[in-house]
Short mmCIF file of C-alpha atoms in Angstrom, two decimals:
data_model
loop_
_atom_site.label_atom_id
_atom_site.label_comp_id
_atom_site.label_asym_id
_atom_site.label_seq_id
_atom_site.Cartn_x
_atom_site.Cartn_y
_atom_site.Cartn_z
CA MET A 1 -17.22 15.61 -27.54
CA ARG A 2 -14.18 17.71 -26.52
CA LEU A 3 -13.60 20.26 -29.84
CA ASN A 4 -9.84 20.63 -29.81
CA TRP A 5 -10.63 24.35 -30.20
CA GLN A 6 -7.19 26.23 -29.80
CA ARG A 7 -5.21 23.99 -32.10
CA GLU A 8 -4.15 26.22 -35.35
CA SER A 9 -5.17 25.26 -38.39
CA ARG A 10 -2.59 24.62 -41.45
CA TRP A 11 -3.73 27.51 -43.33
CA MET A 12 -2.82 29.98 -40.46
CA GLU A 13 0.72 28.94 -40.87
CA GLY A 14 0.78 32.01 -43.54
CA GLU A 15 3.90 31.20 -45.22
CA GLY A 16 3.94 29.83 -48.95
CA PRO A 17 3.89 30.81 -52.68
CA HIS A 18 2.46 34.69 -52.93
CA SER A 19 1.63 34.46 -49.44
CA ASP A 20 2.55 38.40 -49.96
CA VAL A 21 -1.02 38.45 -51.73
CA VAL A 22 -2.45 35.27 -51.61
CA VAL A 23 -3.68 33.96 -48.11
CA SER A 24 -4.92 31.02 -48.38
CA SER A 25 -6.23 27.99 -51.00
CA ARG A 26 -9.25 26.02 -50.97
CA ILE A 27 -10.50 22.98 -53.15
CA ARG A 28 -13.78 22.14 -52.38
CA LEU A 29 -15.39 18.79 -53.67
CA ALA A 30 -19.20 17.85 -53.52
CA ARG A 31 -20.32 14.45 -53.31
CA ASN A 32 -23.37 12.54 -52.76
CA LEU A 33 -24.28 9.06 -52.45
CA SER A 34 -26.14 7.51 -54.96
CA HIS A 35 -29.05 5.77 -52.83
CA LEU A 36 -29.89 8.42 -50.18
CA PRO A 37 -32.08 11.58 -50.88
CA PHE A 38 -29.77 15.03 -51.03
CA PRO A 39 -29.85 16.29 -47.74
CA GLY A 40 -32.68 19.12 -47.80
CA PHE A 41 -35.07 15.73 -47.79
CA MET A 42 -33.25 13.54 -45.69
CA THR A 43 -35.21 11.99 -43.02
CA PRO A 44 -33.10 11.96 -39.17
CA SER A 45 -32.60 8.02 -39.85
CA GLN A 46 -30.96 8.91 -43.34
CA GLU A 47 -28.93 11.40 -42.05
CA GLU A 48 -27.48 9.46 -39.00
CA GLU A 49 -26.98 6.86 -41.70
CA MET A 50 -24.60 9.37 -43.95
CA ILE A 51 -22.53 9.66 -40.73
CA ARG A 52 -22.14 5.89 -39.74
CA LEU A 53 -21.22 5.57 -43.62
CA ALA A 54 -18.31 8.37 -43.23
CA GLU A 55 -17.27 7.81 -40.00
CA SER A 56 -16.58 3.86 -41.12
CA ALA A 57 -15.06 4.72 -44.08
CA ILE A 58 -12.00 7.29 -42.59
CA GLN A 59 -11.31 4.37 -40.89
CA ARG A 60 -9.93 2.58 -43.47
CA ASP A 61 -6.34 2.28 -44.16
CA ARG A 62 -6.70 3.44 -47.67
CA VAL A 63 -8.24 6.43 -45.98
CA THR A 64 -6.03 6.79 -43.38
CA ASN A 65 -2.92 6.73 -45.70
CA VAL A 66 -4.21 9.75 -47.54
CA ALA A 67 -5.12 11.78 -44.98
CA GLY A 68 -3.58 10.55 -41.58
CA LYS A 69 -5.71 10.23 -38.67
CA LEU A 70 -9.35 11.48 -39.37
CA GLU A 71 -12.19 12.61 -36.62
CA LEU A 72 -16.04 13.36 -37.01
CA ILE A 73 -17.56 15.96 -34.73
CA PRO A 74 -21.35 15.70 -34.52
CA LEU A 75 -21.91 19.01 -34.83
CA TRP A 76 -25.20 18.79 -32.38
CA GLU A 77 -23.24 18.16 -29.02
CA LEU A 78 -20.93 21.07 -29.56
CA THR A 79 -22.10 24.53 -28.24
CA GLU A 80 -23.11 27.42 -30.54
CA LEU A 81 -19.82 28.95 -29.60
CA GLU A 82 -17.91 26.27 -30.76
CA LYS A 83 -19.64 25.89 -33.71
CA GLN A 84 -19.05 29.36 -34.70
CA LEU A 85 -15.40 28.72 -34.08
CA LEU A 86 -15.28 25.88 -36.88
CA VAL A 87 -16.72 28.68 -39.22
CA GLU A 88 -14.58 31.57 -37.79
CA LYS A 89 -11.36 28.94 -38.85
CA HIS A 90 -13.09 28.85 -42.03
CA LEU A 91 -14.12 24.90 -41.40
CA ILE A 92 -16.97 24.67 -41.86
CA SER A 93 -19.79 27.10 -43.38
CA PRO A 94 -21.94 29.63 -41.87
CA GLU A 95 -25.11 27.13 -43.48
CA LEU A 96 -23.67 24.40 -41.50
CA ALA A 97 -23.43 26.00 -38.26
CA ARG A 98 -26.64 27.25 -38.55
CA ALA A 99 -28.66 23.72 -39.64
CA ARG A 100 -30.44 21.34 -37.28
CA GLY A 101 -30.63 17.92 -37.51
CA LYS A 102 -27.84 15.63 -37.98
CA LYS A 103 -24.82 17.28 -38.98
CA ALA A 104 -21.02 16.70 -38.68
CA VAL A 105 -17.75 17.86 -39.71
CA ILE A 106 -14.31 15.32 -39.89
CA LEU A 107 -10.87 16.85 -39.52
CA SER A 108 -7.38 16.12 -39.72
CA GLU A 109 -5.13 16.31 -37.48
CA ASP A 110 -3.44 19.44 -39.03
CA GLU A 111 -7.04 20.45 -39.92
CA ALA A 112 -5.84 21.11 -43.71
CA PHE A 113 -9.37 18.63 -44.77
CA SER A 114 -12.24 19.20 -42.94
CA ILE A 115 -15.04 17.17 -44.87
CA MET A 116 -18.55 18.74 -43.98
CA ILE A 117 -21.43 15.93 -43.69
CA ASN A 118 -25.10 16.69 -44.61
CA GLU A 119 -24.57 19.77 -45.65
CA GLU A 120 -25.70 20.99 -49.36
CA ASP A 121 -24.16 17.48 -50.65
CA HIS A 122 -23.50 14.56 -48.64
CA LEU A 123 -20.08 15.07 -48.20
CA ARG A 124 -17.93 18.39 -48.96
CA ILE A 125 -14.45 17.28 -49.07
CA GLN A 126 -12.06 20.31 -48.78
CA CYS A 127 -8.70 20.63 -48.63
CA LEU A 128 -7.33 24.41 -46.86
CA LEU A 129 -3.75 25.25 -47.32
CA PRO A 130 -1.88 28.57 -46.46
CA ALA A 131 -0.71 30.79 -49.50
CA LEU A 132 -1.14 29.68 -53.10
CA ARG A 133 -1.14 26.04 -53.31
CA LEU A 134 -4.48 25.03 -55.76
CA GLU A 135 -2.38 22.40 -57.19
CA GLU A 136 -1.29 20.51 -54.11
CA GLY A 137 -4.63 20.94 -52.44
CA TRP A 138 -6.26 19.23 -55.96
CA GLU A 139 -3.57 16.52 -55.36
CA LYS A 140 -4.83 15.77 -51.84
CA SER A 141 -8.41 16.26 -52.21
CA ASP A 142 -8.15 14.12 -55.10
CA ALA A 143 -6.18 11.50 -53.70
CA LEU A 144 -8.52 11.48 -50.49
CA ASP A 145 -11.77 11.29 -52.66
CA ASP A 146 -10.46 8.85 -54.91
CA ALA A 147 -10.06 6.80 -51.47
CA LEU A 148 -13.59 7.42 -50.06
CA GLY A 149 -15.00 6.07 -53.19
CA GLU A 150 -13.40 3.10 -53.20
CA GLU A 151 -15.57 3.07 -49.71
CA LEU A 152 -18.80 4.88 -50.66
CA ASP A 153 -20.82 4.49 -53.61
CA TYR A 154 -21.16 8.01 -55.04
CA ALA A 155 -23.89 9.25 -57.22
CA PHE A 156 -22.57 9.39 -60.64
CA ASN A 157 -23.12 9.52 -64.31
CA GLU A 158 -21.05 9.56 -67.08
CA GLU A 159 -22.98 12.46 -68.55
CA LYS A 160 -23.03 14.86 -65.87
CA GLY A 161 -20.79 13.40 -63.73
CA TYR A 162 -20.82 14.03 -59.83
CA LEU A 163 -24.62 14.83 -59.46
CA THR A 164 -24.84 17.32 -56.71
CA ALA A 165 -28.09 19.41 -54.40
CA CYS A 166 -27.30 22.06 -56.81
CA PRO A 167 -26.68 21.53 -60.49
CA THR A 168 -24.37 24.96 -60.21
CA ASN A 169 -21.91 21.98 -58.73
CA VAL A 170 -22.89 19.04 -60.83
CA GLY A 171 -20.12 17.32 -63.02
CA THR A 172 -16.68 17.88 -61.10
CA GLY A 173 -18.02 18.72 -58.34
CA LEU A 174 -14.90 21.60 -58.00
CA ARG A 175 -15.02 24.79 -56.12
CA ALA A 176 -11.38 25.64 -56.22
CA SER A 177 -10.83 29.32 -54.44
CA THR A 178 -8.25 31.25 -52.96
CA MET A 179 -8.36 34.07 -50.25
CA VAL A 180 -6.57 37.09 -51.71
CA HIS A 181 -5.58 40.58 -49.67
CA LEU A 182 -6.21 43.14 -51.80
CA PRO A 183 -5.38 46.63 -50.00
CA GLY A 184 -3.30 48.14 -52.30
CA LEU A 185 -6.33 47.78 -55.26
CA MET A 186 -8.50 49.21 -53.07
CA LEU A 187 -6.59 52.03 -51.58
CA THR A 188 -5.91 52.89 -55.50
CA ARG A 189 -9.42 52.13 -56.38
CA GLN A 190 -8.78 49.53 -58.83
CA ALA A 191 -10.09 46.88 -57.28
CA GLY A 192 -13.88 47.01 -58.17
CA GLU A 193 -12.55 47.59 -61.71
CA VAL A 194 -10.12 44.29 -61.90
CA LEU A 195 -12.82 42.31 -59.94
CA THR A 196 -15.48 42.97 -62.23
CA ALA A 197 -12.90 41.48 -64.85
CA LEU A 198 -12.77 38.44 -63.52
CA THR A 199 -16.25 38.07 -62.87
CA LYS A 200 -16.46 38.38 -66.90
CA ILE A 201 -14.49 35.23 -67.62
CA GLY A 202 -15.82 32.94 -65.09
CA ILE A 203 -14.41 33.63 -62.26
CA ALA A 204 -16.76 34.62 -59.13
CA VAL A 205 -15.83 37.14 -56.49
CA ARG A 206 -17.19 36.79 -52.73
CA GLY A 207 -16.34 37.81 -49.05
CA LEU A 208 -14.72 36.68 -46.20
CA TYR A 209 -16.07 33.60 -45.14
CA GLY A 210 -17.82 32.92 -48.97
CA GLU A 211 -20.93 32.34 -50.59
CA GLY A 212 -23.37 35.85 -49.36
CA THR A 213 -20.60 37.18 -47.04
CA GLU A 214 -19.56 40.66 -47.26
CA ALA A 215 -15.73 41.60 -47.98
CA GLN A 216 -14.24 42.63 -45.41
CA GLY A 217 -10.42 43.90 -44.42
CA ASN A 218 -9.76 44.36 -47.62
CA PHE A 219 -9.97 40.33 -47.87
CA PHE A 220 -12.16 38.72 -51.08
CA GLN A 221 -12.54 35.04 -52.08
CA ILE A 222 -12.08 34.29 -55.67
CA SER A 223 -13.23 31.07 -57.14
CA ASN A 224 -14.39 29.03 -60.05
CA GLN A 225 -17.94 29.58 -61.48
CA ILE A 226 -18.24 26.82 -63.94
CA SER A 227 -17.81 23.07 -62.32
CA LEU A 228 -19.12 21.33 -65.63
CA GLY A 229 -17.38 20.43 -69.12
CA LEU A 230 -13.87 21.29 -67.88
CA SER A 231 -11.00 18.69 -66.36
CA GLU A 232 -10.62 19.56 -62.77
CA GLU A 233 -6.95 20.71 -63.75
CA GLU A 234 -8.11 22.76 -66.31
CA ILE A 235 -10.54 24.56 -63.70
CA ILE A 236 -7.30 25.07 -61.00
CA LYS A 237 -5.31 26.13 -63.73
CA ASN A 238 -7.84 28.96 -64.98
CA LEU A 239 -7.92 29.75 -61.39
CA SER A 240 -4.19 29.90 -60.61
CA ALA A 241 -3.77 32.04 -63.63
CA ALA A 242 -6.08 34.70 -62.08
CA ALA A 243 -5.03 34.61 -58.95
CA LEU A 244 -1.31 35.65 -59.85
CA ARG A 245 -2.80 38.08 -62.16
CA LEU A 246 -4.26 39.75 -59.27
CA ALA A 247 -1.40 38.97 -57.39
CA ASP A 248 0.68 40.56 -59.64
CA GLN A 249 -1.61 44.04 -59.95
CA GLU A 250 -1.81 44.05 -56.14
CA ARG A 251 1.94 44.39 -56.38
CA GLN A 252 1.79 46.86 -59.11
CA ALA A 253 -0.55 49.26 -57.04
CA ARG A 254 1.57 48.75 -53.61
CA GLU A 255 4.22 49.87 -55.52
CA LEU A 256 2.58 53.06 -57.24
CA LEU A 257 1.43 53.74 -53.53
CA LYS A 258 5.17 53.72 -52.28
CA GLN A 259 6.59 55.79 -55.37
CA GLN A 260 3.43 58.77 -55.51
CA ARG A 261 3.02 58.68 -52.13
CA PRO A 262 5.65 58.52 -49.68
CA TYR A 263 5.35 57.33 -45.82
CA PHE A 264 1.78 56.95 -46.77
CA LEU A 265 1.74 52.81 -46.37
CA GLU A 266 4.30 53.14 -43.61
CA ASP A 267 2.11 55.39 -41.84
CA ARG A 268 -0.99 53.30 -42.28
CA VAL A 269 0.46 50.53 -40.87
CA GLY A 270 2.40 52.19 -38.24
CA ARG A 271 -1.03 53.81 -37.08
CA ALA A 272 -2.39 50.70 -37.17
CA TYR A 273 0.07 48.89 -34.53
CA GLY A 274 -0.28 51.92 -32.47
CA ILE A 275 -4.12 51.04 -32.19
CA LEU A 276 -3.66 47.60 -31.78
CA ALA A 277 -0.70 47.57 -29.73
CA HIS A 278 -2.40 50.34 -27.06
CA GLY A 279 -6.26 50.08 -27.47
CA TYR A 280 -8.48 49.49 -25.20
CA ILE A 281 -11.70 48.97 -26.96
CA LEU A 282 -11.40 47.28 -30.19
CA SER A 283 -14.74 46.02 -31.82
CA SER A 284 -13.86 43.12 -34.49
CA GLN A 285 -14.42 45.28 -37.39
CA GLU A 286 -12.30 47.66 -36.41
CA ALA A 287 -9.80 44.96 -35.82
CA LEU A 288 -10.26 43.23 -38.76
CA GLN A 289 -9.37 46.73 -40.53
CA LEU A 290 -6.31 47.59 -38.59
CA LEU A 291 -5.21 44.07 -38.88
CA SER A 292 -5.62 44.12 -43.19
CA ASP A 293 -2.66 47.07 -42.35
CA LEU A 294 -0.56 45.15 -40.38
CA ARG A 295 -0.86 42.35 -42.54
CA LEU A 296 0.17 44.52 -45.85
CA GLY A 297 3.35 46.16 -43.15
CA VAL A 298 4.81 42.46 -42.79
CA ALA A 299 3.82 41.60 -46.56
CA THR A 300 5.76 44.52 -47.97
CA GLY A 301 8.62 44.07 -45.18
CA PHE A 302 8.23 47.09 -43.31
CA LEU A 303 7.21 45.28 -39.89
CA PRO A 304 9.03 42.70 -38.28
CA LEU A 305 5.94 40.11 -37.63
CA THR A 306 5.11 36.92 -39.60
CA LEU A 307 2.03 36.20 -41.51
CA GLY A 308 1.16 33.27 -39.49
CA LYS A 309 0.64 35.57 -36.83
CA ILE A 310 -1.41 37.80 -38.48
CA ASN A 311 -3.47 35.03 -39.34
CA GLN A 312 -3.29 33.88 -35.70
CA LEU A 313 -4.43 37.29 -34.64
CA MET A 314 -7.32 37.02 -37.50
CA VAL A 315 -8.88 34.17 -35.54
CA LYS A 316 -8.33 34.78 -32.21
CA ILE A 317 -9.79 38.83 -32.36
CA GLN A 318 -13.43 36.51 -33.86
CA PRO A 319 -16.24 36.27 -31.38
CA SER A 320 -16.37 32.96 -30.54
CA TYR A 321 -12.78 32.40 -30.06
CA LEU A 322 -12.49 35.62 -27.25
CA GLN A 323 -15.78 34.02 -25.36
CA LEU A 324 -14.09 30.31 -24.99
CA LEU A 325 -10.87 32.09 -24.81
CA TYR A 326 -12.49 33.72 -21.38
CA GLY A 327 -14.27 30.60 -20.99
CA ARG A 328 -18.12 32.92 -20.75
CA GLU A 329 -20.30 34.41 -23.03
CA MET A 330 -19.90 37.92 -23.16
CA ASN A 331 -21.95 40.90 -25.06
CA PRO A 332 -20.01 42.75 -27.23
CA TRP A 333 -18.93 45.53 -25.08
CA GLU A 334 -16.83 42.88 -22.78
CA ARG A 335 -16.23 41.29 -25.91
CA ASP A 336 -14.25 44.60 -27.37
CA VAL A 337 -12.49 45.21 -24.53
CA CYS A 338 -11.09 41.63 -23.98
CA ARG A 339 -10.52 41.63 -27.95
CA ALA A 340 -8.12 45.01 -27.41
CA ARG A 341 -5.95 42.85 -24.54
CA LEU A 342 -6.00 40.15 -26.32
CA VAL A 343 -4.17 41.95 -29.19
CA ARG A 344 -2.19 43.79 -26.69
CA GLU A 345 -0.69 40.63 -25.13
CA PHE A 346 -0.29 39.11 -28.08
CA LEU A 347 1.40 41.85 -29.92
CA LYS A 348 3.93 42.62 -26.82
CA GLU A 349 5.01 38.85 -26.31
CA ALA A 350 5.71 38.47 -30.73
CA ALA A 351 7.60 41.81 -30.24
CA MET B 1 -59.78 43.39 -61.99
CA LEU B 2 -60.92 44.03 -58.56
CA CYS B 3 -62.46 41.81 -55.86
CA GLN B 4 -65.93 41.71 -56.38
CA ARG B 5 -66.90 42.12 -52.74
CA CYS B 6 -64.54 44.93 -51.25
CA GLN B 7 -63.75 46.18 -54.76
CA GLN B 8 -60.88 47.73 -53.24
CA LYS B 9 -58.08 45.15 -53.98
CA PRO B 10 -57.30 42.84 -56.65
CA ALA B 11 -59.20 39.65 -57.27
CA THR B 12 -56.99 36.98 -56.85
CA VAL B 13 -59.59 34.06 -56.21
CA HIS B 14 -61.85 32.36 -58.53
CA VAL B 15 -64.78 31.15 -57.02
CA THR B 16 -67.21 28.52 -58.71
CA LYS B 17 -70.32 27.50 -56.58
CA ILE B 18 -72.46 24.39 -57.63
CA ILE B 19 -75.25 24.37 -55.54
CA ASN B 20 -78.49 22.40 -56.95
CA GLY B 21 -77.41 22.61 -60.71
CA GLN B 22 -76.99 26.53 -60.02
CA LYS B 23 -73.90 27.58 -60.95
CA SER B 24 -72.58 31.00 -59.52
CA GLU B 25 -69.16 32.51 -59.67
CA LEU B 26 -67.04 34.89 -57.75
CA TYR B 27 -64.01 36.96 -58.08
CA LEU B 28 -62.39 37.62 -54.87
CA CYS B 29 -58.89 39.01 -53.36
CA GLN B 30 -57.00 36.88 -50.83
CA ASP B 31 -58.59 38.54 -48.00
CA CYS B 32 -62.08 38.32 -48.72
CA ALA B 33 -61.70 34.61 -49.81
CA LYS B 34 -59.97 34.28 -46.60
CA GLU B 35 -62.84 35.55 -44.85
CA LEU B 36 -66.03 33.82 -46.61
CA GLU B 37 -64.56 30.79 -47.55
CA PRO B 38 -62.11 29.94 -44.91
CA GLN B 39 -61.36 26.10 -46.31
CA LEU B 40 -60.08 27.58 -49.62
CA SER B 41 -57.42 29.16 -47.79
CA PHE B 42 -54.44 28.23 -50.24
CA SER B 43 -51.78 26.55 -48.51
CA LEU B 44 -49.00 26.00 -51.06
CA ALA B 45 -47.79 22.40 -48.71
CA LYS B 46 -51.05 20.65 -49.18
CA PHE B 47 -51.88 21.72 -52.80
CA LEU B 48 -48.28 20.25 -53.70
CA SER B 49 -48.82 17.23 -51.36
CA SER B 50 -52.19 16.95 -52.91
CA LEU B 51 -50.91 16.86 -56.29
CA LEU B 52 -47.65 14.20 -55.18
CA ASP B 53 -50.45 11.98 -54.40
CA GLN B 54 -52.09 12.17 -57.29
CA ILE B 55 -48.73 11.36 -59.22
CA SER B 56 -48.38 8.51 -57.02
CA GLU B 57 -51.60 6.85 -58.40
CA PRO B 58 -49.82 5.03 -61.26
CA SER B 59 -53.27 4.92 -63.06
CA ARG B 60 -53.46 8.74 -63.75
CA GLY B 61 -50.03 9.31 -65.10
CA GLU B 62 -48.17 12.59 -64.82
CA PRO B 63 -50.75 15.81 -64.83
CA MET B 64 -50.19 18.27 -68.03
CA GLY B 65 -46.89 19.51 -67.88
CA GLU B 66 -45.89 18.32 -64.99
CA ARG B 67 -42.27 16.42 -64.87
CA VAL B 68 -41.91 14.41 -61.40
CA CYS B 69 -39.01 12.56 -59.90
CA LYS B 70 -40.04 9.29 -59.84
CA LYS B 71 -37.81 8.28 -57.18
CA CYS B 72 -38.07 11.21 -54.59
CA GLY B 73 -41.52 13.10 -56.06
CA LEU B 74 -39.98 16.42 -56.24
CA THR B 75 -41.63 18.55 -58.55
CA PHE B 76 -39.25 20.51 -61.72
CA GLN B 77 -41.54 23.17 -60.34
CA GLN B 78 -40.59 22.63 -56.36
CA PHE B 79 -37.26 22.62 -57.64
CA GLN B 80 -37.66 26.39 -59.00
CA LYS B 81 -38.95 27.76 -55.85
CA ILE B 82 -35.88 26.06 -53.81
CA GLY B 83 -33.18 25.53 -56.15
CA ARG B 84 -31.98 22.38 -54.76
CA LEU B 85 -32.60 18.36 -55.99
CA GLY B 86 -34.07 16.07 -54.15
CA CYS B 87 -32.20 13.07 -55.00
CA PRO B 88 -29.90 12.00 -57.77
CA ALA B 89 -32.08 10.39 -59.53
CA CYS B 90 -33.88 13.53 -60.03
CA TYR B 91 -30.98 14.26 -62.93
CA ARG B 92 -32.86 11.54 -64.81
CA HIS B 93 -36.62 11.99 -64.10
CA LEU B 94 -36.30 15.62 -64.35
CA ALA B 95 -34.08 15.45 -67.31
CA SER B 96 -36.00 16.97 -70.20
CA GLN B 97 -36.61 20.53 -68.17
CA LEU B 98 -33.67 20.57 -66.21
CA ASP B 99 -30.70 19.91 -68.96
CA PRO B 100 -31.48 23.25 -70.61
CA LEU B 101 -30.81 25.20 -67.99
CA ILE B 102 -27.65 22.99 -67.06
CA ARG B 103 -26.32 23.93 -70.10
CA ARG B 104 -27.20 27.59 -69.83
CA THR B 105 -25.70 27.91 -66.52
CA GLN B 106 -22.66 26.03 -67.05
CA ARG B 107 -22.09 26.79 -70.53
CA ALA B 108 -21.82 22.79 -71.18
CA SER B 109 -23.63 19.27 -70.88
CA ARG B 110 -20.68 16.83 -70.53
CA HIS B 111 -18.92 16.04 -67.90
CA ARG B 112 -15.15 15.87 -68.66
CA GLY B 113 -13.51 15.25 -65.27
CA LYS B 114 -12.70 12.51 -63.36
CA VAL B 115 -14.47 9.06 -62.73
CA PRO B 116 -14.77 7.86 -59.37
CA ARG B 117 -12.94 4.59 -58.82
CA LYS B 118 -15.89 2.33 -58.35
CA LEU B 119 -16.72 2.67 -61.73
CA GLU B 120 -13.32 2.80 -63.17
CA ASN B 121 -13.12 -1.03 -61.44
CA ARG B 122 -15.93 -1.55 -63.38
CA LYS B 123 -14.60 -0.66 -66.32
CA ARG B 124 -11.80 -2.57 -65.50
CA VAL B 125 -14.24 -5.89 -64.76
CA ARG B 126 -15.81 -5.06 -67.54
CA LEU B 127 -12.58 -5.26 -69.64
CA GLU B 128 -11.19 -8.76 -67.89
CA ILE B 129 -14.47 -10.27 -68.72
CA GLU B 130 -13.66 -9.28 -72.44
CA ARG B 131 -10.16 -10.75 -72.31
CA LEU B 132 -11.51 -13.86 -70.84
CA ARG B 133 -14.35 -14.50 -73.13
CA ASP B 134 -11.54 -14.24 -75.85
CA LYS B 135 -9.48 -16.99 -73.68
CA LEU B 136 -12.42 -18.99 -73.53
CA GLN B 137 -12.85 -19.44 -77.16
CA GLN B 138 -8.99 -20.17 -77.94
CA LEU B 139 -9.00 -22.96 -74.74
CA ILE B 140 -12.03 -24.64 -76.37
CA ALA B 141 -10.58 -24.31 -79.89
CA LYS B 142 -7.96 -25.97 -78.37
CA GLU B 143 -9.79 -28.72 -76.72
CA GLU B 144 -8.56 -27.73 -73.58
CA TYR B 145 -11.42 -28.56 -71.53
CA GLU B 146 -10.85 -28.20 -68.24
CA LYS B 147 -9.15 -24.72 -68.37
CA ALA B 148 -11.78 -23.61 -70.01
CA ALA B 149 -13.92 -25.22 -67.46
CA ASP B 150 -12.07 -22.79 -64.90
CA VAL B 151 -12.09 -19.34 -67.48
CA ARG B 152 -15.80 -19.68 -67.73
CA ASP B 153 -16.25 -19.97 -63.46
CA ARG B 154 -14.48 -16.62 -63.61
CA ILE B 155 -16.17 -15.09 -66.27
CA ARG B 156 -19.29 -16.25 -64.10
CA TYR B 157 -18.21 -14.95 -60.93
CA LEU B 158 -17.02 -11.71 -62.36
CA GLU B 159 -20.42 -11.13 -63.99
CA ASP B 160 -21.75 -12.12 -60.66
CA CYS B 161 -19.96 -9.53 -59.03
CA LEU B 162 -21.23 -6.61 -61.45
CA ARG B 163 -24.77 -7.66 -60.81
CA ARG B 164 -24.45 -7.86 -57.21
CA GLN B 165 -23.17 -4.52 -56.85
CA GLY B 166 -26.05 -3.05 -58.82
CA CYS B 167 -26.18 -0.36 -61.54
CA ASN B 168 -24.68 3.15 -60.52
CA LEU B 169 -27.07 5.28 -61.94
#
């Protein structure tokens, strides 16, 4: 199995509606087959059966007409680094990368679609797009789900909807989320208050890599908490509305900073650029924090880079990407040196 | 209550021995129990599997208060521990305990979203059968028996299709 690890994922393009605050939008549909136990209780041969069924389904015309060519990647054939890279590109969950047994992921050529097989549920159909594009993501996922649903017998009952391993996903099986970048709210110390308010209206707030991860570099994931009793369109409308409100408040905070603390933002962005362009040792945590500042500079228009370039760097500074790029396993110190070199060269080329 | 042997740790194990009709009771802590009666050391896995063995024997029925999924054998207690269900049928077999929990966490109990295409198709087939039955009556009334026979065969075919697909939960 050769993983096309250097390929850019669709979400990394960066541009789109409200991209000054919203990095990406994700739709995730949890689906299970009616005749198999849920993944936590499957035998190895049942896991293999699930993978075979998915593999034959994605070759059908009605599926490829919607999603284009899809490729199934057996995760047990990948190295640890390659699996971690898929996590770094937000294509699979950290849990799936860690899991033993027969797990797989299906990717579309532009990596907008990724379908995790035998994670918590048999199928987790995901569509990941740049900027605020929840409606578009839903339309695409809905179409792929319809096509797959003609090939596979989904576990469904009319009262509870799509049946999932965890009852917190039952019903629509839908988790819609957006990754938002909130340096303004963090710098003006409003983020806590604003995000707490979101949790009161049924919206969950998480860190950079989803459930159970911490917020780094002022990046947060917001998603719907409830999956039952609302239609998919309602869930998506609610989350879109929340993301729009959040984007508004973030812009106000940035504006406030500009007015009340002249040159503060410019200085912050300039210093971040200086370290990134000239440093020789760079930890991933520091890099992420500095890239957060750089992103703010691009979003507010005083740094002549693109959001796409920032997104590329966000992935390239990650430990697994670096080690794959340099073709060997490295200790943390070697990584910090190589990371600094990569960023220096990247910024020189981009300038 | 403290362990009757070491008098230090709380007693969590109650041992009742009946030897030659003589009953003796002992209240021990986990450590002393392990030392004195190694065969007593509590294994959750063994406990659960013995419980499942018991349940799968049809004559004994369900033990008190213990709901179990008849398809995969998951108990509600197991679900509470791991937070995951065993199979789609758990939703039906554990409904009495699961439904209140779902209502609490989701603040709703009925699905209002999309329906899988296959089920939509089944609904469509059912409607088609109803339509054909009406047509069959009309044809019989008009004494067009040859056409009626065709329609009857078509109904049988569609009904057979529904049956062969089985019932999805």
